Tab-separated table of C-alpha atoms and ligand atoms in Angstrom:
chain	number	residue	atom	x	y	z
A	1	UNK	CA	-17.214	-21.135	-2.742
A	2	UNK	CA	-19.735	-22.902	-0.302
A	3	UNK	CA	-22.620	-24.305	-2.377
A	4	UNK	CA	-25.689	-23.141	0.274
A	5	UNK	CA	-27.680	-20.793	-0.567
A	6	UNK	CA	-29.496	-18.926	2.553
A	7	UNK	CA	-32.890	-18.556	1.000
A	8	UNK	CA	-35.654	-20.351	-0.278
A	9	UNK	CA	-36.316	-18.381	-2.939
A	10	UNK	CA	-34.088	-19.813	-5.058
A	11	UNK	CA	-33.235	-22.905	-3.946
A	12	UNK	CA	-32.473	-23.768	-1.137
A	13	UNK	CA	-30.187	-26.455	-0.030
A	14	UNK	CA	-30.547	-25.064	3.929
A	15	UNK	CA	-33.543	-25.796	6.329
A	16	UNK	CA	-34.411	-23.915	9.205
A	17	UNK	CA	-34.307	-20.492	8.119
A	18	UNK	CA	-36.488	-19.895	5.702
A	19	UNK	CA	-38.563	-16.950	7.403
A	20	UNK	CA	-35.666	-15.168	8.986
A	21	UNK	CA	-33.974	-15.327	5.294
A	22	UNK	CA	-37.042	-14.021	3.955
A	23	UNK	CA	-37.812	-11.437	5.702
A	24	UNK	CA	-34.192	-10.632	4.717
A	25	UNK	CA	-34.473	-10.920	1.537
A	26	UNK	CA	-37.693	-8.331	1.717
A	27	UNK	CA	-35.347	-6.162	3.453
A	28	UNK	CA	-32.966	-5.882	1.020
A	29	UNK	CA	-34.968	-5.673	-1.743
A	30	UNK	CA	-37.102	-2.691	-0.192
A	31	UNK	CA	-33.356	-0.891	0.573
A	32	UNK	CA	-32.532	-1.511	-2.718
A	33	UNK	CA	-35.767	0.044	-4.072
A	34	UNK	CA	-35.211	3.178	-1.868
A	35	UNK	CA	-31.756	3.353	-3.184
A	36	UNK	CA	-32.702	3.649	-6.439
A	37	UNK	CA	-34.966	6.705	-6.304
A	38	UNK	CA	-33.854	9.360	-8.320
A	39	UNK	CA	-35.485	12.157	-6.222
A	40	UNK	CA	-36.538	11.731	-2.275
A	41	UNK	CA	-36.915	15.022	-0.934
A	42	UNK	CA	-40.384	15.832	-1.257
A	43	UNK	CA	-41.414	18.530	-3.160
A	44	UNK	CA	-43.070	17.255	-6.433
A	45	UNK	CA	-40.360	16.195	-8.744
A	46	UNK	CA	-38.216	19.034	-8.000
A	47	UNK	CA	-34.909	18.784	-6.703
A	48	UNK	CA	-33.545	21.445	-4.681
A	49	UNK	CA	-30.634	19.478	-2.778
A	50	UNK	CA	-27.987	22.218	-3.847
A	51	UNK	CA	-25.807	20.990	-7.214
A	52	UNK	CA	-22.529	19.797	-6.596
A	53	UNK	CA	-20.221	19.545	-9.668
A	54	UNK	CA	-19.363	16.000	-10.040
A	55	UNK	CA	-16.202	14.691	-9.161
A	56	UNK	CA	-14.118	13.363	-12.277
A	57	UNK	CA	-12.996	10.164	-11.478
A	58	UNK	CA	-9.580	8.952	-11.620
A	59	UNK	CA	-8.187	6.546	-14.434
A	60	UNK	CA	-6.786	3.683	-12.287
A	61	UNK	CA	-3.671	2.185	-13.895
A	62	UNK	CA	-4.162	-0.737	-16.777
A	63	UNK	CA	-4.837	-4.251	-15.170
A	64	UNK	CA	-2.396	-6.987	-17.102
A	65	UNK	CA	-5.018	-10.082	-17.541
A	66	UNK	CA	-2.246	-11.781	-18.870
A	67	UNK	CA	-0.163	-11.483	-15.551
A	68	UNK	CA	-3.336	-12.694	-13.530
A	69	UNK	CA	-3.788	-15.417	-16.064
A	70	UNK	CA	-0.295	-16.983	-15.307
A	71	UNK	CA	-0.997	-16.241	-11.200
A	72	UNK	CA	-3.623	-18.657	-11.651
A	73	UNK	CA	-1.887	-20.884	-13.746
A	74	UNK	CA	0.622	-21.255	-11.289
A	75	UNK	CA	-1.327	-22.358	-8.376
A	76	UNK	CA	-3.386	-24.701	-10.506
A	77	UNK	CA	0.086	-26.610	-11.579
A	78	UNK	CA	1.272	-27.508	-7.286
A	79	UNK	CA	-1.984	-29.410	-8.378
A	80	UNK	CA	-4.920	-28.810	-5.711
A	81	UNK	CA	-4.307	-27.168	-2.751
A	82	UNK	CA	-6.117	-29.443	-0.209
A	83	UNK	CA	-5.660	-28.126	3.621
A	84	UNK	CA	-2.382	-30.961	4.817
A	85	UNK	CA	-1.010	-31.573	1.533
A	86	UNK	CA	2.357	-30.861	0.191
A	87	UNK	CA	0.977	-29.058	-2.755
A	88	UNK	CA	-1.126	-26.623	-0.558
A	89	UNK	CA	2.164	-25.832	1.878
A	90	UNK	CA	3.816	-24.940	-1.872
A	91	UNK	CA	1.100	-22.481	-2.816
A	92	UNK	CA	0.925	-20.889	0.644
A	93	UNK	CA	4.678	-20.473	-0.345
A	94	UNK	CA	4.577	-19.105	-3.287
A	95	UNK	CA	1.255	-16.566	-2.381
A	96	UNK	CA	4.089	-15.099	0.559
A	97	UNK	CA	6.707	-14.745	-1.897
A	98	UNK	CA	4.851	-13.373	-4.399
A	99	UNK	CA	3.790	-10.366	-2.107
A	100	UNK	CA	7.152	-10.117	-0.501
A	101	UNK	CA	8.504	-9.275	-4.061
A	102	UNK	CA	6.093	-6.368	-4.494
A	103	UNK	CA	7.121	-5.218	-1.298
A	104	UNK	CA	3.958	-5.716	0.643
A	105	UNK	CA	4.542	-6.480	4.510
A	106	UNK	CA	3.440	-10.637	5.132
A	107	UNK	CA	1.785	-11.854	8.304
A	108	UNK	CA	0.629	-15.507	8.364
A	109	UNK	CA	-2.087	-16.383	10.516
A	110	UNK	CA	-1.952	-20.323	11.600
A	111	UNK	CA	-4.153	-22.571	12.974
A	112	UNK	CA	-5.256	-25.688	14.105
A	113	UNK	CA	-9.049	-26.657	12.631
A	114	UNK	CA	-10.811	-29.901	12.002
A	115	UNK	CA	-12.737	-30.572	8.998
A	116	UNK	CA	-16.363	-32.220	8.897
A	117	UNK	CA	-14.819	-35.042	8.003
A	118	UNK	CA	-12.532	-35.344	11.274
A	119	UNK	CA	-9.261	-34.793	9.116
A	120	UNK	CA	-7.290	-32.246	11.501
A	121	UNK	CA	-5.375	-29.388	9.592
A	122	UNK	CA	-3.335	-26.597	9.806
A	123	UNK	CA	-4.522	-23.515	8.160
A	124	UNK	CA	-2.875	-20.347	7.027
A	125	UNK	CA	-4.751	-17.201	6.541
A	126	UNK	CA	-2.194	-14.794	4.159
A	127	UNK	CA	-2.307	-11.081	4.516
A	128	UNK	CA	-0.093	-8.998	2.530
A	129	UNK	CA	-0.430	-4.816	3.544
A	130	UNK	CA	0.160	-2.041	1.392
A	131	UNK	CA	1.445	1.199	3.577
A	132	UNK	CA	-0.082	-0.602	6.899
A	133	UNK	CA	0.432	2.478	8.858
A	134	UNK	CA	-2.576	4.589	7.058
A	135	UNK	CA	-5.820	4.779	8.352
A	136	UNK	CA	-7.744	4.340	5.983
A	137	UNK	CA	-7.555	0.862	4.099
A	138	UNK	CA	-9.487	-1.295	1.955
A	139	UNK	CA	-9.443	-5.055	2.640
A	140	UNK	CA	-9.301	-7.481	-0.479
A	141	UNK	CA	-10.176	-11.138	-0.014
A	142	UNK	CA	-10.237	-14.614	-1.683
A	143	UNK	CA	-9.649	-17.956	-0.664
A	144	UNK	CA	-6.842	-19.882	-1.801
A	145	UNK	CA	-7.558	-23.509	-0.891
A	146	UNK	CA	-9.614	-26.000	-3.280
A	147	UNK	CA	-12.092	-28.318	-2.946
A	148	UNK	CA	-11.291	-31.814	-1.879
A	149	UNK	CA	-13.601	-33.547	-3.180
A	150	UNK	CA	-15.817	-33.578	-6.825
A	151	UNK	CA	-19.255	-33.794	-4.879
A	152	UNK	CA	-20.810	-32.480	-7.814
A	153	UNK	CA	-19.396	-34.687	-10.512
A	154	UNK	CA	-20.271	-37.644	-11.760
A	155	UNK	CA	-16.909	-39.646	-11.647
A	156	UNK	CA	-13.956	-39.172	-9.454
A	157	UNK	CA	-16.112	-37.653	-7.031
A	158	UNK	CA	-14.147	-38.623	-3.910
A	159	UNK	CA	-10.787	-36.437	-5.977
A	160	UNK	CA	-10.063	-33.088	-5.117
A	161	UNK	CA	-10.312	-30.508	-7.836
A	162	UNK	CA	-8.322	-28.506	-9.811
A	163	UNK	CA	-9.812	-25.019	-8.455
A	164	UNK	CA	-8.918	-23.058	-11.508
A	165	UNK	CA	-11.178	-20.713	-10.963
A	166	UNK	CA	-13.136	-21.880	-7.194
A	167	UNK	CA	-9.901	-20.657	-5.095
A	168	UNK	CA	-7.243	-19.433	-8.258
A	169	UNK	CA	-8.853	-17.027	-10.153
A	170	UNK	CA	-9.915	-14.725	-6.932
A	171	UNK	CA	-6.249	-15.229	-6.022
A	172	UNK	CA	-4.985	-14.646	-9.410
A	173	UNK	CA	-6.593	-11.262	-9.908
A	174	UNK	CA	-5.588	-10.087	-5.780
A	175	UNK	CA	-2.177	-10.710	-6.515
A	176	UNK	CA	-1.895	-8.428	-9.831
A	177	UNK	CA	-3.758	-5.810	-8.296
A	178	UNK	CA	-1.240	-6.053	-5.450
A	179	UNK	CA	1.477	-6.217	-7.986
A	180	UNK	CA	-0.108	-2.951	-9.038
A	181	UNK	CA	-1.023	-0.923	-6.297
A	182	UNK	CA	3.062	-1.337	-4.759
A	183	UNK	CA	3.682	0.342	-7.883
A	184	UNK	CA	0.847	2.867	-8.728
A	185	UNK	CA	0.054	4.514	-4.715
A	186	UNK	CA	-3.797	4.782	-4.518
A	187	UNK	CA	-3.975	7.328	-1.436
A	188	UNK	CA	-5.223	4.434	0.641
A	189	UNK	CA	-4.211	1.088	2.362
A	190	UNK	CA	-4.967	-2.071	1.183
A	191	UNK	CA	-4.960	-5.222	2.743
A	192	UNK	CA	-4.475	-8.334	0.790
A	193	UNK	CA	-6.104	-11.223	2.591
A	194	UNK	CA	-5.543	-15.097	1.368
A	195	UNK	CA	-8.188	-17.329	3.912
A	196	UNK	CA	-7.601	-20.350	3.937
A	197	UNK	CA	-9.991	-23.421	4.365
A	198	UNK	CA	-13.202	-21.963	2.644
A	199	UNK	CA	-13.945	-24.884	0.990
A	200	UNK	CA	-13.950	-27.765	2.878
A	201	UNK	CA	-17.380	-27.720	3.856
A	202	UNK	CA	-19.864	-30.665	4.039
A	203	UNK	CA	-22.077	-31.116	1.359
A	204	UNK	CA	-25.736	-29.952	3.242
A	205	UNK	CA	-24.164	-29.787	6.401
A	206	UNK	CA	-24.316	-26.598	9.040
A	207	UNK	CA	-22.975	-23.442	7.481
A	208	UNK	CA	-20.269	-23.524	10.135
A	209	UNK	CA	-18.669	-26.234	8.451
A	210	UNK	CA	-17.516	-23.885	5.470
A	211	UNK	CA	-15.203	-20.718	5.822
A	212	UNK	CA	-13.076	-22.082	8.377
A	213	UNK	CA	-10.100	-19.634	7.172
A	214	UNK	CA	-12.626	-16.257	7.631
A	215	UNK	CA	-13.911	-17.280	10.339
A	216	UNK	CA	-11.349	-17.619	12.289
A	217	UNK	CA	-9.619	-14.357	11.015
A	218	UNK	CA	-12.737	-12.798	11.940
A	219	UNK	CA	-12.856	-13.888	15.606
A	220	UNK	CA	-9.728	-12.828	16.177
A	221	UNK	CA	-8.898	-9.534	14.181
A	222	UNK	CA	-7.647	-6.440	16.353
A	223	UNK	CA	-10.544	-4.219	17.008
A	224	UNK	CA	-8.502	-1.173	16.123
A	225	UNK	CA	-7.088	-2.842	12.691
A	226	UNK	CA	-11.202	-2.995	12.151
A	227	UNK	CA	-11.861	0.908	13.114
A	228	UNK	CA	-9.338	1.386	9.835
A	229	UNK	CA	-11.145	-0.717	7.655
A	230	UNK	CA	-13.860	1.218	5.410
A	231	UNK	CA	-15.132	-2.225	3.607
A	232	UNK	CA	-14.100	-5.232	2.029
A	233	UNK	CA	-14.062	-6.893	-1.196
A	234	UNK	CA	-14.159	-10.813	-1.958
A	235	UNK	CA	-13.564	-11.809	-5.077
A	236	UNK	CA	-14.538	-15.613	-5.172
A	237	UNK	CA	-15.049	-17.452	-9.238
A	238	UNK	CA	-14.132	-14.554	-10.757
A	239	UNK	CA	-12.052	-16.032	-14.228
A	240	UNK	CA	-14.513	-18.087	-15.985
A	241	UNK	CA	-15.666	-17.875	-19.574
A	242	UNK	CA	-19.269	-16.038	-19.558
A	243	UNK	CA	-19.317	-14.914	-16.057
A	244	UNK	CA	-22.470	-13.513	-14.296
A	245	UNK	CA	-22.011	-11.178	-11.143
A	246	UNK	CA	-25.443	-10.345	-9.926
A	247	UNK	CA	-26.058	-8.454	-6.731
A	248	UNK	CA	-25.548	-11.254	-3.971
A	249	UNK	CA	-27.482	-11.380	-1.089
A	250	UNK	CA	-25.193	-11.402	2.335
A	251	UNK	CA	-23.330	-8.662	0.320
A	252	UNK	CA	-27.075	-7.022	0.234
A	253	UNK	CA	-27.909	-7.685	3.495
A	254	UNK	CA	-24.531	-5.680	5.114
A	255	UNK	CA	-22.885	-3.840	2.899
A	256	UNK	CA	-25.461	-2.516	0.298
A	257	UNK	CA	-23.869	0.668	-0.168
A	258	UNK	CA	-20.544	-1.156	-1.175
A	259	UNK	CA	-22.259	-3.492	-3.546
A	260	UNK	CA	-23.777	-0.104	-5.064
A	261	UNK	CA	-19.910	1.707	-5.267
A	262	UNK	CA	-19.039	-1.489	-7.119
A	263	UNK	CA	-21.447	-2.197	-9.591
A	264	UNK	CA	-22.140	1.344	-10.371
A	265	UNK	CA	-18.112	1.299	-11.350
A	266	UNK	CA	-18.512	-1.781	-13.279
A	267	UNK	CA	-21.548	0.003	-15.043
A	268	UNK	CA	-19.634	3.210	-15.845
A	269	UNK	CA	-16.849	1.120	-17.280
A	270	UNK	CA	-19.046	-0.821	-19.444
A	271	UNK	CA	-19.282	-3.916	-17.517
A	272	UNK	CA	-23.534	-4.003	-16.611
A	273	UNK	CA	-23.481	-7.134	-18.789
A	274	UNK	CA	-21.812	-8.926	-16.374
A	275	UNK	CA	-22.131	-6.878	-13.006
A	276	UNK	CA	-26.156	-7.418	-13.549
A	277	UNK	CA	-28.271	-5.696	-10.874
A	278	UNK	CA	-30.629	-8.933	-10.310
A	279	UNK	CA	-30.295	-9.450	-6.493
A	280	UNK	CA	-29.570	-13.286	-5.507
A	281	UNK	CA	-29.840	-15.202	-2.522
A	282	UNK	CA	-28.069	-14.958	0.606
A	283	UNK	CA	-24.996	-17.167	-0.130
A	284	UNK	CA	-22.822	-18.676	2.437
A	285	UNK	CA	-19.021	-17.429	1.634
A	286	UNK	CA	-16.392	-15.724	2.971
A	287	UNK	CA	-17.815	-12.047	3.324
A	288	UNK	CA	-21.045	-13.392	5.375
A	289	UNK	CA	-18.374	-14.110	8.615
A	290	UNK	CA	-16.383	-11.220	8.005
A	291	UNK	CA	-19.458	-9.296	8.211
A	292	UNK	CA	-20.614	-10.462	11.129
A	293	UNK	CA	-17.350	-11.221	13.415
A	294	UNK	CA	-15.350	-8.201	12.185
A	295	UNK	CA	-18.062	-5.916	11.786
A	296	UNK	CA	-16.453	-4.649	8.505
A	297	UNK	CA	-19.122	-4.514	5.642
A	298	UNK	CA	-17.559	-7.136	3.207
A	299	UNK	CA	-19.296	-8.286	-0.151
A	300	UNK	CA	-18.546	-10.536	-2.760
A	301	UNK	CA	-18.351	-10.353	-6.409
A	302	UNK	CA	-19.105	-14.388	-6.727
A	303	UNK	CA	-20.106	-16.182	-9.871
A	304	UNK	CA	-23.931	-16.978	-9.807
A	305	UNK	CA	-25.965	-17.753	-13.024
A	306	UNK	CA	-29.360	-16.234	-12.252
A	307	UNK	CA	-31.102	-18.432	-15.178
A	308	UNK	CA	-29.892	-21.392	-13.612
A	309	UNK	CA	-29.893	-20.635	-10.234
A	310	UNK	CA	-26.538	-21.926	-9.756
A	311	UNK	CA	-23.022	-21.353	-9.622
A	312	UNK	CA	-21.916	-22.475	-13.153
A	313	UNK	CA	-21.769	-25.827	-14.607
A	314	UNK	CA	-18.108	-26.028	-13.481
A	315	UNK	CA	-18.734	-25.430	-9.714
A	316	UNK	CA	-17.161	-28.497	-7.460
A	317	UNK	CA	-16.588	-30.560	-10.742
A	318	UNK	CA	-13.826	-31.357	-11.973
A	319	UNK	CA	-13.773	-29.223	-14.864
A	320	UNK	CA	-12.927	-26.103	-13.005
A	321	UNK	CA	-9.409	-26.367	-14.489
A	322	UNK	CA	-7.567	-23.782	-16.680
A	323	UNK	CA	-9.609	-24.604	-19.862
A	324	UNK	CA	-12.669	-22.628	-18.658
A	325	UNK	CA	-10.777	-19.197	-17.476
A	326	UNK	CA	-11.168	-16.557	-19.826
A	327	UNK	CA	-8.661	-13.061	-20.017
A	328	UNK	CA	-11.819	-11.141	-20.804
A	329	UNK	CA	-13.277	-12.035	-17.538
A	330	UNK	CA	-10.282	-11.617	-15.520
A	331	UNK	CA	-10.005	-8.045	-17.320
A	332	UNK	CA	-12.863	-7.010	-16.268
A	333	UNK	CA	-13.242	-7.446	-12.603
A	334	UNK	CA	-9.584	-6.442	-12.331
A	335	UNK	CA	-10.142	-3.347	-13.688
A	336	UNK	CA	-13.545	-2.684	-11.710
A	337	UNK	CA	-11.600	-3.301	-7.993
A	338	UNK	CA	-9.114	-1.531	-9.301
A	339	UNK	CA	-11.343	1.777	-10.197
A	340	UNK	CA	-13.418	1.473	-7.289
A	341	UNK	CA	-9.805	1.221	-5.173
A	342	UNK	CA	-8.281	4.090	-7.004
A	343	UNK	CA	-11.285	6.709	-6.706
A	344	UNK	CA	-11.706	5.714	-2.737
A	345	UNK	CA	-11.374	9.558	-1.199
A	346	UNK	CA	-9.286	9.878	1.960
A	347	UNK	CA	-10.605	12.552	4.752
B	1	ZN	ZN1	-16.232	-23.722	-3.839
């Protein structure tokens, strides 16, 4: 997860933009507003939009927290999975074969990149599609790399991190609901994409320098593969012990109505404790370039501690490591995707 946060408003580490982000901001909070009203139509409090029975929505299929537990487990134990390191060709590995034994059809999307730092890489974007000859899909994103460096702790800071949750929980909880969608058919495509190179970025430095993975899946994506594509999902520090999902901003900013789908689901499921409505800053992940390169709406459910106005205590330290990822949490946004995938209505 990129650290920056695109608005003043709550702390800022970017300079530059502070009007434009504002102004954003305003706008999303003012859509947000609107979308909230329970009656719009004019005439006094009464509603005469004609009644439509509610739809009854489906029970998705039970989401094994256990299973994404040990997903995670096993990335964190190649040891960090640092773009040009042994242990991050292992994991790429091991993401491919996982979705190869649920039956999913693998691409891998390489590429040459150069980190802030100069250190030239090879990256590998993973996409694993269920049914890819439907037309309507879903695409589901995190990033699988970890930080190489600590910046935010105190010792060791020039070590790269275990990513427990930064990078393996968002890929934990993808690859069980990919091990249960090829089992369970939800009516719809899905697209499981792995980007690689998210966070690399340099501490304060352009927001170009993060994301490398996304962006350049974004850049290049076939414009028809896009026209199938009704949103996406990125799930990005999504395992941790008392987890906090408020409404994030970018996700605000393109794809309100998907952030509403989602959080509504969490709500009805009994999640509004952690899927708060609070709206945060624009944040600088994965979902802000496949918004704008791809066009498709994307949002992220993304750790953010509203009190604190940050990411959690553990973010780019080296405590992110298996001791702070909780079942519960996984549970619980693995179930939400998962409702919000299985009640997506086909034309
Ligand atoms: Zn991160």
């Amino acid at each position: 997860m990129g650290i920056k946060i695109i608005d003043h408003s709550v702390g800022s580490t970017q300079t530059g933009v502070s009007s434009w982000s504002a102004k954003l901001m305003l706008t999303c909070l003012t859509v947000f507003m609107f979308s909230c009203s329970p009656n719009n139509n004019g005439n006094d409090g009464v509603d005469t939009t004609p009644k439509t029975p509610p739809v009854p929505r489906v029970a998705a299929p039970a989401f094994n927290a256990d299973s994404a537990y040990a997903y995670i487990k096993a990335q964190v134990d190649f040891g960090p999975r640092v773009p040009g390191s042994k242990e991050h060709a292992a994991c790429a590995q091991y993401i491919q074969d996982k979705l190869k034994s649920f039956g999913l059809t693998v691409t891998v999307q390489k590429s040459p990149a150069t980190l802030f730092n100069g250190t030239k890489v090879e990256m590998q974007n993973i996409t694993g599609a269920y049914k890819p000859e439907r037309t309507e899909r879903v695409l589901l994103v995190a990033h699988w790399d970890t930080r190489l460096m600590a910046d935010r702790d105190t010792s060791r800071v020039n070590e790269p991190i275990d990513g427990a949750n930064d990078g393996g929980s968002g890929v934990g909880v993808l690859l069980e609901i990919a091990r249960i969608v090829a089992q369970n058919d939800p009516n719809i495509g899905i697209d499981f994409l792995f980007v690689d190179a998210e966070d690399q970025g340099q501490p304060g430095g352009a927001n170009e320098t993060w994301c490398l993975g996304s962006q350049y899946w974004a850049q290049n994506v076939n414009s028809e593969y896009v026209r199938t594509v009704k949103y996406g999902i990125l799930l990005d520090m999504v395992g941790a012990r008392g987890a906090v999902f408020p409404r994030e901003g970018t996700s605000m900013y393109y794809a309100a109505s998907v952030v509403e789908k989602v959080w509504s689901s969490a709500s009805q499921l009994g999640y509004g404790h952690m899927f708060v409505n609070s709206v945060t800053g624009q944040t600088v992940d994965d979902n802000l370039f496949i918004s704008r390169y791809s066009s498709i709406p994307c949002i992220d459910i993304v750790h953010y501690d509203p009190a604190e106005q940050d990411y959690g205590p553990f973010h780019h330290r080296h405590i992110d490591n298996m001791d702070i990822i909780e079942k519960s949490t996984l549970d619980a946004v693995g179930r939400v995707v998962l409702d919000v995938i299985y009640n997506e209505k086909t034309k």
